[in-house]
Amino acid sequence: MNKKEGEKVLMELFNGSGWKEKYLGQIPPDPNGVIYRWSAAEADYAMPFFSKTGQSILTEETCVAKRSLYLGRDPDDTLYLYIYEKEKDSYRQGIPEMAKEFACMMKVDNLVKNKS
């Protein structure tokens, strides 16, 4: 696929996505949060992620993270389509309590006491 066709495909994927968090003309704020990045030359590889099946697997939001799309040019003027993921603040807040409960469950003495 040539550059012009690839850029058109990336634009169509971006515009056709039903995601709410979409940023045109921008690149993600933190490169560490990028989970996928496709250039025009790699547009064929991006297409399955935006198919009906792909969209049911790669969702905008999970219980752990929120994802967003970016379509923008890097400093070398190469157009990229990005999927950026940021962990939800609420995710880590519950971990200490979950760990405490799990530790209690793993303690055999507690299980035996509860059965008596």
PDB file of C-alpha atoms in Angstrom:
ATOM      1  CA  MET A   1       0.000   0.000   0.000  1.00  0.00           C
ATOM      2  CA  ASN A   2       1.438   3.365  -0.931  1.00  0.00           C
ATOM      3  CA  LYS A   3       1.684   6.272   1.517  1.00  0.00           C
ATOM      4  CA  LYS A   4      -1.347   8.163   0.196  1.00  0.00           C
ATOM      5  CA  GLU A   5      -3.602   5.075   0.326  1.00  0.00           C
ATOM      6  CA  GLY A   6      -2.294   4.138   3.764  1.00  0.00           C
ATOM      7  CA  GLU A   7      -2.978   7.597   5.156  1.00  0.00           C
ATOM      8  CA  LYS A   8      -6.504   7.433   3.735  1.00  0.00           C
ATOM      9  CA  VAL A   9      -7.069   4.072   5.456  1.00  0.00           C
ATOM     10  CA  LEU A  10      -5.769   5.426   8.785  1.00  0.00           C
ATOM     11  CA  MET A  11      -8.104   8.420   8.486  1.00  0.00           C
ATOM     12  CA  GLU A  12     -11.057   6.137   7.676  1.00  0.00           C
ATOM     13  CA  LEU A  13     -10.283   3.894  10.648  1.00  0.00           C
ATOM     14  CA  PHE A  14     -10.039   6.908  12.930  1.00  0.00           C
ATOM     15  CA  ASN A  15     -13.241   8.518  11.645  1.00  0.00           C
ATOM     16  CA  GLY A  16     -15.142   5.217  11.573  1.00  0.00           C
ATOM     17  CA  SER A  17     -14.343   4.353  15.148  1.00  0.00           C
ATOM     18  CA  GLY A  18     -17.144   4.827  17.628  1.00  0.00           C
ATOM     19  CA  TRP A  19     -14.748   5.700  20.434  1.00  0.00           C
ATOM     20  CA  LYS A  20     -15.537   8.888  22.336  1.00  0.00           C
ATOM     21  CA  GLU A  21     -11.928   9.757  23.142  1.00  0.00           C
ATOM     22  CA  LYS A  22     -10.425  10.666  19.755  1.00  0.00           C
ATOM     23  CA  TYR A  23      -7.792  13.296  19.064  1.00  0.00           C
ATOM     24  CA  LEU A  24      -7.175  14.405  15.498  1.00  0.00           C
ATOM     25  CA  GLY A  25      -3.906  16.130  14.674  1.00  0.00           C
ATOM     26  CA  GLN A  26      -2.318  15.139  17.976  1.00  0.00           C
ATOM     27  CA  ILE A  27       0.064  12.514  19.237  1.00  0.00           C
ATOM     28  CA  PRO A  28      -0.325  10.901  22.671  1.00  0.00           C
ATOM     29  CA  PRO A  29       1.000  12.878  25.653  1.00  0.00           C
ATOM     30  CA  ASP A  30       3.098  10.004  26.996  1.00  0.00           C
ATOM     31  CA  PRO A  31       4.840   7.482  24.712  1.00  0.00           C
ATOM     32  CA  ASN A  32       4.772   4.908  27.533  1.00  0.00           C
ATOM     33  CA  GLY A  33       0.988   4.736  27.257  1.00  0.00           C
ATOM     34  CA  VAL A  34       1.000   3.823  23.550  1.00  0.00           C
ATOM     35  CA  ILE A  35      -0.072   0.214  23.113  1.00  0.00           C
ATOM     36  CA  TYR A  36      -0.392   0.292  19.296  1.00  0.00           C
ATOM     37  CA  ARG A  37       0.979   2.603  16.624  1.00  0.00           C
ATOM     38  CA  TRP A  38       0.524   2.233  12.876  1.00  0.00           C
ATOM     39  CA  SER A  39       2.000   4.305  10.051  1.00  0.00           C
ATOM     40  CA  ALA A  40       0.502   4.543   6.554  1.00  0.00           C
ATOM     41  CA  ALA A  41       2.754   1.665   5.488  1.00  0.00           C
ATOM     42  CA  GLU A  42       1.300  -0.454   8.318  1.00  0.00           C
ATOM     43  CA  ALA A  43      -2.362   0.443   7.764  1.00  0.00           C
ATOM     44  CA  ASP A  44      -3.172  -3.132   6.679  1.00  0.00           C
ATOM     45  CA  TYR A  45      -2.120  -4.321  10.140  1.00  0.00           C
ATOM     46  CA  ALA A  46      -4.404  -1.792  11.853  1.00  0.00           C
ATOM     47  CA  MET A  47      -7.537  -2.789   9.946  1.00  0.00           C
ATOM     48  CA  PRO A  48      -8.293  -6.013  11.892  1.00  0.00           C
ATOM     49  CA  PHE A  49      -8.333  -4.067  15.174  1.00  0.00           C
ATOM     50  CA  PHE A  50     -11.155  -1.904  13.826  1.00  0.00           C
ATOM     51  CA  SER A  51     -13.228  -4.739  12.363  1.00  0.00           C
ATOM     52  CA  LYS A  52     -16.408  -5.789  14.172  1.00  0.00           C
ATOM     53  CA  THR A  53     -14.541  -8.626  15.903  1.00  0.00           C
ATOM     54  CA  GLY A  54     -11.514  -6.479  16.661  1.00  0.00           C
ATOM     55  CA  GLN A  55     -13.647  -3.775  18.239  1.00  0.00           C
ATOM     56  CA  SER A  56     -15.299  -6.299  20.518  1.00  0.00           C
ATOM     57  CA  ILE A  57     -11.856  -7.383  21.749  1.00  0.00           C
ATOM     58  CA  LEU A  58     -10.025  -4.050  21.835  1.00  0.00           C
ATOM     59  CA  THR A  59     -12.554  -1.886  23.622  1.00  0.00           C
ATOM     60  CA  GLU A  60     -12.309   1.748  24.599  1.00  0.00           C
ATOM     61  CA  GLU A  61     -12.653   0.947  28.268  1.00  0.00           C
ATOM     62  CA  THR A  62     -11.872  -1.998  30.534  1.00  0.00           C
ATOM     63  CA  CYS A  63     -12.172  -2.381  34.299  1.00  0.00           C
ATOM     64  CA  VAL A  64      -8.482  -1.432  34.499  1.00  0.00           C
ATOM     65  CA  ALA A  65      -7.856   1.145  31.763  1.00  0.00           C
ATOM     66  CA  LYS A  66      -9.344   3.736  29.473  1.00  0.00           C
ATOM     67  CA  ARG A  67      -8.119   3.930  25.880  1.00  0.00           C
ATOM     68  CA  SER A  68      -8.147   6.689  23.306  1.00  0.00           C
ATOM     69  CA  LEU A  69      -7.291   7.151  19.636  1.00  0.00           C
ATOM     70  CA  TYR A  70      -4.840   9.670  18.288  1.00  0.00           C
ATOM     71  CA  LEU A  71      -4.224  10.431  14.641  1.00  0.00           C
ATOM     72  CA  GLY A  72      -1.291  12.739  14.239  1.00  0.00           C
ATOM     73  CA  ARG A  73       2.084  13.343  12.680  1.00  0.00           C
ATOM     74  CA  ASP A  74       5.355  12.766  14.438  1.00  0.00           C
ATOM     75  CA  PRO A  75       8.223  15.292  14.164  1.00  0.00           C
ATOM     76  CA  ASP A  76       9.304  13.624  10.874  1.00  0.00           C
ATOM     77  CA  ASP A  77       5.827  14.355   9.423  1.00  0.00           C
ATOM     78  CA  THR A  78       4.839  10.672   9.352  1.00  0.00           C
ATOM     79  CA  LEU A  79       1.142  10.131  10.032  1.00  0.00           C
ATOM     80  CA  TYR A  80       0.415   7.566  12.736  1.00  0.00           C
ATOM     81  CA  LEU A  81      -2.728   6.118  14.246  1.00  0.00           C
ATOM     82  CA  TYR A  82      -2.199   5.433  17.935  1.00  0.00           C
ATOM     83  CA  ILE A  83      -4.105   3.566  20.600  1.00  0.00           C
ATOM     84  CA  TYR A  84      -3.196   5.110  23.914  1.00  0.00           C
ATOM     85  CA  GLU A  85      -4.039   3.497  27.229  1.00  0.00           C
ATOM     86  CA  LYS A  86      -4.178   5.069  30.654  1.00  0.00           C
ATOM     87  CA  GLU A  87      -4.839   3.130  33.814  1.00  0.00           C
ATOM     88  CA  LYS A  88      -7.920   4.278  35.676  1.00  0.00           C
ATOM     89  CA  ASP A  89      -7.206   6.050  38.959  1.00  0.00           C
ATOM     90  CA  SER A  90      -9.868   3.956  40.658  1.00  0.00           C
ATOM     91  CA  TYR A  91      -8.151   0.688  39.711  1.00  0.00           C
ATOM     92  CA  ARG A  92      -5.248   0.915  42.149  1.00  0.00           C
ATOM     93  CA  GLN A  93      -7.350   2.318  44.974  1.00  0.00           C
ATOM     94  CA  GLY A  94      -9.016  -1.039  45.617  1.00  0.00           C
ATOM     95  CA  ILE A  95      -5.865  -3.162  45.475  1.00  0.00           C
ATOM     96  CA  PRO A  96      -4.791  -2.896  49.154  1.00  0.00           C
ATOM     97  CA  GLU A  97      -8.192  -4.074  50.376  1.00  0.00           C
ATOM     98  CA  MET A  98      -8.316  -6.868  47.779  1.00  0.00           C
ATOM     99  CA  ALA A  99      -4.841  -7.999  48.817  1.00  0.00           C
ATOM    100  CA  LYS A 100      -5.848  -8.026  52.492  1.00  0.00           C
ATOM    101  CA  GLU A 101      -8.953 -10.101  51.757  1.00  0.00           C
ATOM    102  CA  PHE A 102      -7.001 -12.472  49.545  1.00  0.00           C
ATOM    103  CA  ALA A 103      -4.351 -12.953  52.248  1.00  0.00           C
ATOM    104  CA  CYS A 104      -7.106 -13.766  54.747  1.00  0.00           C
ATOM    105  CA  MET A 105      -8.592 -16.316  52.357  1.00  0.00           C
ATOM    106  CA  MET A 106      -5.219 -17.948  51.830  1.00  0.00           C
ATOM    107  CA  LYS A 107      -4.690 -18.405  55.544  1.00  0.00           C
ATOM    108  CA  VAL A 108      -5.931 -21.944  56.195  1.00  0.00           C
ATOM    109  CA  ASP A 109      -6.513 -21.279  59.905  1.00  0.00           C
ATOM    110  CA  ASN A 110      -9.163 -18.665  59.028  1.00  0.00           C
ATOM    111  CA  LEU A 111     -11.005 -21.094  56.780  1.00  0.00           C
ATOM    112  CA  VAL A 112     -11.004 -23.816  59.426  1.00  0.00           C
ATOM    113  CA  LYS A 113     -12.283 -21.364  62.102  1.00  0.00           C
ATOM    114  CA  ASN A 114     -15.127 -20.260  59.838  1.00  0.00           C
ATOM    115  CA  LYS A 115     -16.228 -23.875  59.279  1.00  0.00           C
ATOM    116  CA  SER A 116     -16.434 -24.658  63.030  1.00  0.00           C
TER     117      SER A 116
END
